[in-house]
mmCIF file with all atom_site columns, C-alpha atoms in Angstrom:
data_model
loop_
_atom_site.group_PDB
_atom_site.id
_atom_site.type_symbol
_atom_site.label_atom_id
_atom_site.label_alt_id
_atom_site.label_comp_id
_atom_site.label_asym_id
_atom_site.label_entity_id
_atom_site.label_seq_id
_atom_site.pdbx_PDB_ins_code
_atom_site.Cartn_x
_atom_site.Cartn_y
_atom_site.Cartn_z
_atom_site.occupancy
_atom_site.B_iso_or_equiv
_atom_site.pdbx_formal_charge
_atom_site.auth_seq_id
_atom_site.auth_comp_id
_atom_site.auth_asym_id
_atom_site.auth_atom_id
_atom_site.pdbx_PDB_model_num
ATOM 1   C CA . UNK A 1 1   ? -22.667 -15.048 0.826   1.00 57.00 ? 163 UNK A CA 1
ATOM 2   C CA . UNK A 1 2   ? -22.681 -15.241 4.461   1.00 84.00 ? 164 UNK A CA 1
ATOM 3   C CA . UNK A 1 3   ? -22.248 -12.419 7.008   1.00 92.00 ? 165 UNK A CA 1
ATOM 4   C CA . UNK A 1 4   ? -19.032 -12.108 7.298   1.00 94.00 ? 166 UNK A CA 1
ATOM 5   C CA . UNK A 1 5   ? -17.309 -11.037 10.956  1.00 93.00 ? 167 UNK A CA 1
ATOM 6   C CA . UNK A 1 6   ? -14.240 -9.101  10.896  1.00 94.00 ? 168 UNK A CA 1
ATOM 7   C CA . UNK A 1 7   ? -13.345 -10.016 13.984  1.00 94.00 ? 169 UNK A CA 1
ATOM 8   C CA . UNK A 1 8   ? -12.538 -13.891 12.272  1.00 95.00 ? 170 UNK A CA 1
ATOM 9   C CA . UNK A 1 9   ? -10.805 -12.250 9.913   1.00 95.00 ? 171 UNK A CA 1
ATOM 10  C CA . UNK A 1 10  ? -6.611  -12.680 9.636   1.00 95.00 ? 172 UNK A CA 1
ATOM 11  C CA . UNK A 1 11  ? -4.831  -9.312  10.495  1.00 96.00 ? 173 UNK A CA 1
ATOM 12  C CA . UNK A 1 12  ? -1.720  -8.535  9.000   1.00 95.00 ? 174 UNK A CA 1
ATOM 13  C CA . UNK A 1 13  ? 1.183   -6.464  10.763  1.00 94.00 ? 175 UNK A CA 1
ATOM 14  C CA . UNK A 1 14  ? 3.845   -4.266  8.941   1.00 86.00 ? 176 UNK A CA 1
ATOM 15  C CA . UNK A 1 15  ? 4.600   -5.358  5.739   1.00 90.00 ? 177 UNK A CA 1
ATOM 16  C CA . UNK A 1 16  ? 6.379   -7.616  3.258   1.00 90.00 ? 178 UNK A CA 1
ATOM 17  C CA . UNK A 1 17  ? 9.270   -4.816  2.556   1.00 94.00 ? 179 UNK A CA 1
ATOM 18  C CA . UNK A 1 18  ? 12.910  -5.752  3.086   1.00 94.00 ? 180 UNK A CA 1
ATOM 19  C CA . UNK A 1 19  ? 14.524  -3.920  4.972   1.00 93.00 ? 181 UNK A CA 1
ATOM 20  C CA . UNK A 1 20  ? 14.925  -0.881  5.929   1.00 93.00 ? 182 UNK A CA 1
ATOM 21  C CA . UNK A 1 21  ? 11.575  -0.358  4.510   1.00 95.00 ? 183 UNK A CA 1
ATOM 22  C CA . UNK A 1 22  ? 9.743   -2.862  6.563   1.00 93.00 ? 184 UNK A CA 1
ATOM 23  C CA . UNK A 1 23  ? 10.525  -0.954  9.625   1.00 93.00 ? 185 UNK A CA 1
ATOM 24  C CA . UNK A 1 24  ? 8.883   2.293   7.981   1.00 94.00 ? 186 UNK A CA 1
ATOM 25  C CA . UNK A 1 25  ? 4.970   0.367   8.618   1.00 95.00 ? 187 UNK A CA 1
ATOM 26  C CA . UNK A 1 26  ? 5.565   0.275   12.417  1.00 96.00 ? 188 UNK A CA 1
ATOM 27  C CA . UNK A 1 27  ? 1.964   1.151   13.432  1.00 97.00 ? 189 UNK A CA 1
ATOM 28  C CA . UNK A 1 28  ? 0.226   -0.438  10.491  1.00 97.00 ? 190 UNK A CA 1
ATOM 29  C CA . UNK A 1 29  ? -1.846  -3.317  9.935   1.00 97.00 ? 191 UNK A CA 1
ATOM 30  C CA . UNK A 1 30  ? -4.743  -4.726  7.878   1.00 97.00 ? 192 UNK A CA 1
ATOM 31  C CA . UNK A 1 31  ? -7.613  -6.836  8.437   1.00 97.00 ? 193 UNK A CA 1
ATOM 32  C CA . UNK A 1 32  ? -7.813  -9.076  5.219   1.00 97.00 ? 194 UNK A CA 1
ATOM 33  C CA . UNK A 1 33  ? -11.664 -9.206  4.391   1.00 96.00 ? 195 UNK A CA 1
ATOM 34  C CA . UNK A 1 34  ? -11.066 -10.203 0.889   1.00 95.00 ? 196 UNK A CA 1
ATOM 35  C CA . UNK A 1 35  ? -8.919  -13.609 2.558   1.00 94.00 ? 197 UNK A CA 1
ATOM 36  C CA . UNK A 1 36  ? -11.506 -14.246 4.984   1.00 94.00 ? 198 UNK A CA 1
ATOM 37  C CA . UNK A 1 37  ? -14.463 -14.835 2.139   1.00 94.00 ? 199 UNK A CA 1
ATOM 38  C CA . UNK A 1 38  ? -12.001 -16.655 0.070   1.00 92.00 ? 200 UNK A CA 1
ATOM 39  C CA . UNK A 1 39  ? -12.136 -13.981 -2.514  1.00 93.00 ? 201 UNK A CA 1
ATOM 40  C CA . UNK A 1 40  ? -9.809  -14.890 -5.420  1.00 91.00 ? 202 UNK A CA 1
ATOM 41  C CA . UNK A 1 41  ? -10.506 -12.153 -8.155  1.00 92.00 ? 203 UNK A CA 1
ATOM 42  C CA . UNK A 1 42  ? -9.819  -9.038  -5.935  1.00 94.00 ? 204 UNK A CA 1
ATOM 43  C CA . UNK A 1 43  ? -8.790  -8.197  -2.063  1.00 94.00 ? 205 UNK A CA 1
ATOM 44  C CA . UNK A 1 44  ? -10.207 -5.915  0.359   1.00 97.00 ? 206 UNK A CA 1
ATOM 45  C CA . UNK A 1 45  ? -8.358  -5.040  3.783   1.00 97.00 ? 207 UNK A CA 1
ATOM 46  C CA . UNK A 1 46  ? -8.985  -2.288  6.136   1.00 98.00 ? 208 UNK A CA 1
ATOM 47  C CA . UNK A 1 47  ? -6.092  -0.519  7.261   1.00 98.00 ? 209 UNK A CA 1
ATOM 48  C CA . UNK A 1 48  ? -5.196  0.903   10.469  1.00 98.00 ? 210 UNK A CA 1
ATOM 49  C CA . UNK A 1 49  ? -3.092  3.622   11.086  1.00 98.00 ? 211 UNK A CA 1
ATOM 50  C CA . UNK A 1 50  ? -1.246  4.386   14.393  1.00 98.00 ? 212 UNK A CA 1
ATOM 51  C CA . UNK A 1 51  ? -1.099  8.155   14.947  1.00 98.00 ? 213 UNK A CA 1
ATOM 52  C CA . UNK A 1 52  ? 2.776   8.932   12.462  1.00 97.00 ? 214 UNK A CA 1
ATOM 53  C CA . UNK A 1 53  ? 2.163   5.745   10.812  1.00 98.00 ? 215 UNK A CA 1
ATOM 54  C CA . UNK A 1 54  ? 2.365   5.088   6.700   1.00 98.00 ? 216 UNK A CA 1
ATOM 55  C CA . UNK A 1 55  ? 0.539   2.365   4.977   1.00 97.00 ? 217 UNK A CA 1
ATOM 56  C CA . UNK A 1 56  ? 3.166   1.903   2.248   1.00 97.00 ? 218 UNK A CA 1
ATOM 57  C CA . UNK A 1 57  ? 6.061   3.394   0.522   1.00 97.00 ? 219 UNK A CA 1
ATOM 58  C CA . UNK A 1 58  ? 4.963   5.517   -2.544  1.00 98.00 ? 220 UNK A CA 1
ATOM 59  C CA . UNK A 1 59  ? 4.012   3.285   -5.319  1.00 97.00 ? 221 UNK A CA 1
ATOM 60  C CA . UNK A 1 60  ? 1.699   2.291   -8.438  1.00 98.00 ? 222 UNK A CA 1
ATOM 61  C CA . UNK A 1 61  ? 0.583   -0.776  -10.057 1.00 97.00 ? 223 UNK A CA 1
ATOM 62  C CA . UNK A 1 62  ? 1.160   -2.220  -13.292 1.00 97.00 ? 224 UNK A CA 1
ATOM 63  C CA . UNK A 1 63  ? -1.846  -4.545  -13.530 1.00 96.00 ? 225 UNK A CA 1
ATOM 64  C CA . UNK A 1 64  ? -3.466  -3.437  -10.394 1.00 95.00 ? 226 UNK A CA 1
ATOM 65  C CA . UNK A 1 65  ? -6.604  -1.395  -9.951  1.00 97.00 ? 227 UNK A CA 1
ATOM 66  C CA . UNK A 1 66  ? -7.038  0.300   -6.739  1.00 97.00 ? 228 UNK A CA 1
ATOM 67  C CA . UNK A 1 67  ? -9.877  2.045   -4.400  1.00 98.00 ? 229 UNK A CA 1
ATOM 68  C CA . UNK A 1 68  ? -9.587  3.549   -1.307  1.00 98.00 ? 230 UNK A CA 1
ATOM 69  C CA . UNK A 1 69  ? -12.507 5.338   1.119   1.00 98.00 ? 231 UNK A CA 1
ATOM 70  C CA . UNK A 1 70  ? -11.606 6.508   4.861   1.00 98.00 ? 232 UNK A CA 1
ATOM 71  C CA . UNK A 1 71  ? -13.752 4.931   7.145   1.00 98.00 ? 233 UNK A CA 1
ATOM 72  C CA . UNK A 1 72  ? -12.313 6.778   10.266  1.00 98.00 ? 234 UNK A CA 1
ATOM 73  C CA . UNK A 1 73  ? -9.951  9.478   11.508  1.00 98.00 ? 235 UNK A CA 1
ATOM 74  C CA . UNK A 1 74  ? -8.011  11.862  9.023   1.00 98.00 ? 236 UNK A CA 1
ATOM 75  C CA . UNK A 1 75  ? -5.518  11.003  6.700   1.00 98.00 ? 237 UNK A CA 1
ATOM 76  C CA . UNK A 1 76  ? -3.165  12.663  4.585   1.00 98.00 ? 238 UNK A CA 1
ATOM 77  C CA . UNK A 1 77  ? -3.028  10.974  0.442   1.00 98.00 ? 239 UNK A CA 1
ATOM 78  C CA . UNK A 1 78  ? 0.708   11.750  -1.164  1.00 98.00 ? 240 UNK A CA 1
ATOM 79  C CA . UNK A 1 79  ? 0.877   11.380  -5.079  1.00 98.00 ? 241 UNK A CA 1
ATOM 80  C CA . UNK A 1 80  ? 2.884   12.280  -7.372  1.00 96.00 ? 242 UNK A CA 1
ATOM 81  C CA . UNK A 1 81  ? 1.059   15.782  -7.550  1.00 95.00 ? 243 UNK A CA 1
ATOM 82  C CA . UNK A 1 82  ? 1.616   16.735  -3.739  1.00 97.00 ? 244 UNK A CA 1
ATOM 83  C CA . UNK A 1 83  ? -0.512  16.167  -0.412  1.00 98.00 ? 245 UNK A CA 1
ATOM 84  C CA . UNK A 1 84  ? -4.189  16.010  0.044   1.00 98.00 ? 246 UNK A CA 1
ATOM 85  C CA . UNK A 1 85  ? -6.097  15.746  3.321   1.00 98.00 ? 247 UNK A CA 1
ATOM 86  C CA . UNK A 1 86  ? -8.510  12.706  3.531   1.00 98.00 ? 248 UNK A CA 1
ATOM 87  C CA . UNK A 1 87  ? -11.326 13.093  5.989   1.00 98.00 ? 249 UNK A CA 1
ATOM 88  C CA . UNK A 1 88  ? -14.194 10.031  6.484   1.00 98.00 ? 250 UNK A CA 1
ATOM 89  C CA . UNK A 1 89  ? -16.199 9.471   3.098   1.00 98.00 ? 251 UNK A CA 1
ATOM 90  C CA . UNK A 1 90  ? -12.975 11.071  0.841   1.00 98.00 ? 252 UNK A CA 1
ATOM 91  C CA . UNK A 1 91  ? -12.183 8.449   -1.930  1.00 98.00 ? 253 UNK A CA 1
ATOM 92  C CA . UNK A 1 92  ? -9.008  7.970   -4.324  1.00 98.00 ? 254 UNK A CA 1
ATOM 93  C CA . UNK A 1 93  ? -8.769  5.435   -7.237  1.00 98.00 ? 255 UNK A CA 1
ATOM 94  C CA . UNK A 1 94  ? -5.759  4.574   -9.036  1.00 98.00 ? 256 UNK A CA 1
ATOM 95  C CA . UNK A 1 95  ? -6.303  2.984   -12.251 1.00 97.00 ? 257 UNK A CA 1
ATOM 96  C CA . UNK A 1 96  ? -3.812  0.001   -13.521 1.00 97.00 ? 258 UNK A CA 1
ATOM 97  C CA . UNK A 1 97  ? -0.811  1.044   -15.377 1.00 97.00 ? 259 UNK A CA 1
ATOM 98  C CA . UNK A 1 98  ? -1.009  5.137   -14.148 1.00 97.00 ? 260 UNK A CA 1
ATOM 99  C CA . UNK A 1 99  ? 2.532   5.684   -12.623 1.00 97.00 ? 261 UNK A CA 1
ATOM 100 C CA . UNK A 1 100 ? 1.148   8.092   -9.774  1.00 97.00 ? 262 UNK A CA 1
ATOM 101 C CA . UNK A 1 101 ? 3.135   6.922   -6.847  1.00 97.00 ? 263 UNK A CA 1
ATOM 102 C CA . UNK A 1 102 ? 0.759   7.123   -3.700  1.00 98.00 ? 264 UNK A CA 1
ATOM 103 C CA . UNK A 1 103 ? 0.366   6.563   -0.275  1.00 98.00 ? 265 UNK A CA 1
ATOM 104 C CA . UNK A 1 104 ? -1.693  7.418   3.361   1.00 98.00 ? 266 UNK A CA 1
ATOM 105 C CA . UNK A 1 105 ? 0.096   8.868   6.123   1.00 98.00 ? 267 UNK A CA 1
ATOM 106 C CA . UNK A 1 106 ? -1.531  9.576   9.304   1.00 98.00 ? 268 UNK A CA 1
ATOM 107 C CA . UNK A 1 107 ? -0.414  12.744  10.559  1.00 98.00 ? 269 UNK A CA 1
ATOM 108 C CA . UNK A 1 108 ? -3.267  13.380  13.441  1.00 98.00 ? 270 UNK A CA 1
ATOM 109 C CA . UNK A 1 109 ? -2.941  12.557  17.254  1.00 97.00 ? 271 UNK A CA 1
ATOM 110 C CA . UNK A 1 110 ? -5.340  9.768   16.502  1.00 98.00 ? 272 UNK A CA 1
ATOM 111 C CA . UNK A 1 111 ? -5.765  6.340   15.047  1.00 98.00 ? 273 UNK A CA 1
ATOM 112 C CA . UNK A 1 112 ? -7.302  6.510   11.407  1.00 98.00 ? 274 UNK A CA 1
ATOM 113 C CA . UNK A 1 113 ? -8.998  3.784   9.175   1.00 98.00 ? 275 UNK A CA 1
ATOM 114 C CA . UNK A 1 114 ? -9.584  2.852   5.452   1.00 98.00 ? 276 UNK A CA 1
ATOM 115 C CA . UNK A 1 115 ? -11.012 0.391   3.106   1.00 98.00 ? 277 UNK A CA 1
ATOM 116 C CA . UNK A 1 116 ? -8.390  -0.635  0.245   1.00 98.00 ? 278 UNK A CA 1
ATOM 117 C CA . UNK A 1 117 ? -9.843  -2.743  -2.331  1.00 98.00 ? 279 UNK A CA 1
ATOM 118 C CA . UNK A 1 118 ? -7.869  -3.893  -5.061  1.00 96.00 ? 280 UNK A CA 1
ATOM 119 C CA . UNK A 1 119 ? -7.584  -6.327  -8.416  1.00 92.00 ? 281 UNK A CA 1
ATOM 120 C CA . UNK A 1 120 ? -5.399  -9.808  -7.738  1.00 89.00 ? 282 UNK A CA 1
ATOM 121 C CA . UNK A 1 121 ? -3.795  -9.375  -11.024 1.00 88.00 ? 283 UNK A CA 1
ATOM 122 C CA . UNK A 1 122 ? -1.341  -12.676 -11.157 1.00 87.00 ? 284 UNK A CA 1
ATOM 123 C CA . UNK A 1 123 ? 1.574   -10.790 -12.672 1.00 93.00 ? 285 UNK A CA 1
ATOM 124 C CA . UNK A 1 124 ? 1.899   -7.473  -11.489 1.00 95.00 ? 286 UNK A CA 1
ATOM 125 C CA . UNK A 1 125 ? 4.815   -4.892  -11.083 1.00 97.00 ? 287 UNK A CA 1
ATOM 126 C CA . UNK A 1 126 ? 4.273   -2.602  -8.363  1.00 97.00 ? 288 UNK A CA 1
ATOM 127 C CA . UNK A 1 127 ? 7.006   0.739   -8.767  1.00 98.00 ? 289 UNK A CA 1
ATOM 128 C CA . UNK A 1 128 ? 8.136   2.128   -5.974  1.00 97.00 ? 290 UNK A CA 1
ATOM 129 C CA . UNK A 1 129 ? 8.136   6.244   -6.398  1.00 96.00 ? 291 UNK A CA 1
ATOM 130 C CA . UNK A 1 130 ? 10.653  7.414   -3.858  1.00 95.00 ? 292 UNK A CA 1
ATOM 131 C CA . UNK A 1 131 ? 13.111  4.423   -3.972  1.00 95.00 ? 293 UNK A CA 1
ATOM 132 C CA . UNK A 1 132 ? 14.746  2.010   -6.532  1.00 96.00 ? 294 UNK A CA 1
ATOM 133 C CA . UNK A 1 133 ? 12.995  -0.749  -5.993  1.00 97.00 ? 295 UNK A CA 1
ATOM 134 C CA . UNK A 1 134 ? 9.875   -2.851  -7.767  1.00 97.00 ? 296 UNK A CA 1
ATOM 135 C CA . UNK A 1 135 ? 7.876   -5.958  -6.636  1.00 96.00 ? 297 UNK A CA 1
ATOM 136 C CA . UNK A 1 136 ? 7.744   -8.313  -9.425  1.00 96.00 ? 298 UNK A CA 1
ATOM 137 C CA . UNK A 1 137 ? 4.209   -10.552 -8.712  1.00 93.00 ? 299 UNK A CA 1
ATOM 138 C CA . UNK A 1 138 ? 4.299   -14.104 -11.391 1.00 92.00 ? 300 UNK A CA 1
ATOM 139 C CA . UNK A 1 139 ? 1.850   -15.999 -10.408 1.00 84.00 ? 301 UNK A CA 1
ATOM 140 C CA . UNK A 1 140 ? 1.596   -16.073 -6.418  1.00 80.00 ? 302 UNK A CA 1
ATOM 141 C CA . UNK A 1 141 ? 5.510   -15.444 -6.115  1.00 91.00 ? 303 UNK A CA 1
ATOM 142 C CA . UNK A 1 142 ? 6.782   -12.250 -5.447  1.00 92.00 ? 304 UNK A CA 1
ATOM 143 C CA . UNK A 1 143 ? 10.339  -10.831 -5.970  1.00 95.00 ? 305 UNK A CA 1
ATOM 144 C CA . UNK A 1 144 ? 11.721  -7.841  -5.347  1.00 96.00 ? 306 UNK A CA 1
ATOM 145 C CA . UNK A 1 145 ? 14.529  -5.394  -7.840  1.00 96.00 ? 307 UNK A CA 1
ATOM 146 C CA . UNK A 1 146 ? 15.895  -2.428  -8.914  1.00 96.00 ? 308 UNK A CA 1
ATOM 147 C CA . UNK A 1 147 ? 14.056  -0.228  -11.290 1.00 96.00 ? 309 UNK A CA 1
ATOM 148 C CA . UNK A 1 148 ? 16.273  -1.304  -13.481 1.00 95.00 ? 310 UNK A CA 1
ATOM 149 C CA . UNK A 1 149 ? 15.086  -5.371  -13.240 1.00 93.00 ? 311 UNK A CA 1
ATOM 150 C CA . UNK A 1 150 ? 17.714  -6.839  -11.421 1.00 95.00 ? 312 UNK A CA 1
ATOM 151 C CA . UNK A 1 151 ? 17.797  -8.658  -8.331  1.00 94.00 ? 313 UNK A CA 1
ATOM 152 C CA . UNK A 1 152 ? 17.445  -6.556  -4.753  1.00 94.00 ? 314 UNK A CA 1
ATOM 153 C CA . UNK A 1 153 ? 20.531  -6.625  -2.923  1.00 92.00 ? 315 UNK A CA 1
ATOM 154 C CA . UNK A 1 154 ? 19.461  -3.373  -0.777  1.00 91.00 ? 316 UNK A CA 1
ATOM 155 C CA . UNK A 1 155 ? 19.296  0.334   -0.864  1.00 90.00 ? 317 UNK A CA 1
ATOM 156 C CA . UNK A 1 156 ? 20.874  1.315   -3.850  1.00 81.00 ? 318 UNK A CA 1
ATOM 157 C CA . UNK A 1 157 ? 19.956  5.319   -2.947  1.00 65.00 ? 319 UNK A CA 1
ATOM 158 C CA . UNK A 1 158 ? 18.063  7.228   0.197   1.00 54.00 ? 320 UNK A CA 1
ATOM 159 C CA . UNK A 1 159 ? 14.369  7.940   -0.237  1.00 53.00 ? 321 UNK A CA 1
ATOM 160 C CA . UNK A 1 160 ? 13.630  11.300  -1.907  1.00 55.00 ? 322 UNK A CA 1
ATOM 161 C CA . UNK A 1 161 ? 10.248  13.069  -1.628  1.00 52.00 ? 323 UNK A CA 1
ATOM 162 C CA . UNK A 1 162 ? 8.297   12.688  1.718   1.00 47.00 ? 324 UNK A CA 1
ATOM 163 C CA . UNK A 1 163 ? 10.190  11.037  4.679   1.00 45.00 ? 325 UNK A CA 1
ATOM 164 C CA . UNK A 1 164 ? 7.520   10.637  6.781   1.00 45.00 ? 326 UNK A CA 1
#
């Protein structure tokens, strides 16, 4: 495999929310490593935070393994536990199927930076802790509901938890 440049590769803004979440990733984006080699069986993005900004609302995986490491900056990681501080070289993993809702929030006066490297399950449900919704993934479509499986219409209730 070839060098490759992250510089060539795509960078993704915000996110795929609805709204209002969508608005809540202001000051995030990812370069998409995993897209730029093609990779099929897993991804791998680095993440940029903007000094206040999230990288996701609080959620777990179904199908999906996940791995983090902080390249840069400091970080805060909220599960369903509490809060820890994230510093350069920290790791989390979050294996498929374990309903810890988590996230990063960058809480310093400077930008921040992690790896996120993750399994392309084709059907996936990923939960969202703090709100009533799920993403349904079925083979390269993507849906979103309520807990409860049907269709997303829009907040149902107001985030609990972390508002950040």
């Amino acid at each position: 495999m070839p060098k490759l440049d992250p510089a060539a590769a795509p960078v993704k803004t915000g996110s795929a929310y609805p709204e209002p979440y969508g608005a809540q990733m202001e000051g995030r984006s990812s370069i998409r490593l995993g897209d730029l080699a093609g990779l099929t069986q897993f991804g791998a993005n680095i993440v940029r935070l903007e000094p206040g900004a999230v990288a996701s609302l609080r959620h777990w995986h179904s199908r999906e393994d996940e791995f983090a490491i902080v390249l840069e900056g400091d970080l805060i990681l909220v599960e369903d536990e509490g809060e820890t501080p994230m510093a350069p070289g920290d790791c989390a993993a979050w294996k498929a199927g374990a309903a810890n809702g988590h996230r990063f929030i960058n809480r310093s006066g400077r930008p921040a930076r992690f790896l996120v490297v993750g399994s392309k399950a084709p059907d996936d449900v990923a939960t969202y802790s703090d709100v009533d919704m799920q993403l349904h993934a079925n083979g390269g479509k993507t849906r979103f509901t309520y807990h409860d499986g049907s269709d997303w219409a829009g907040p149902r209730d107001l985030p609990k938890g972390d508002k950040t």
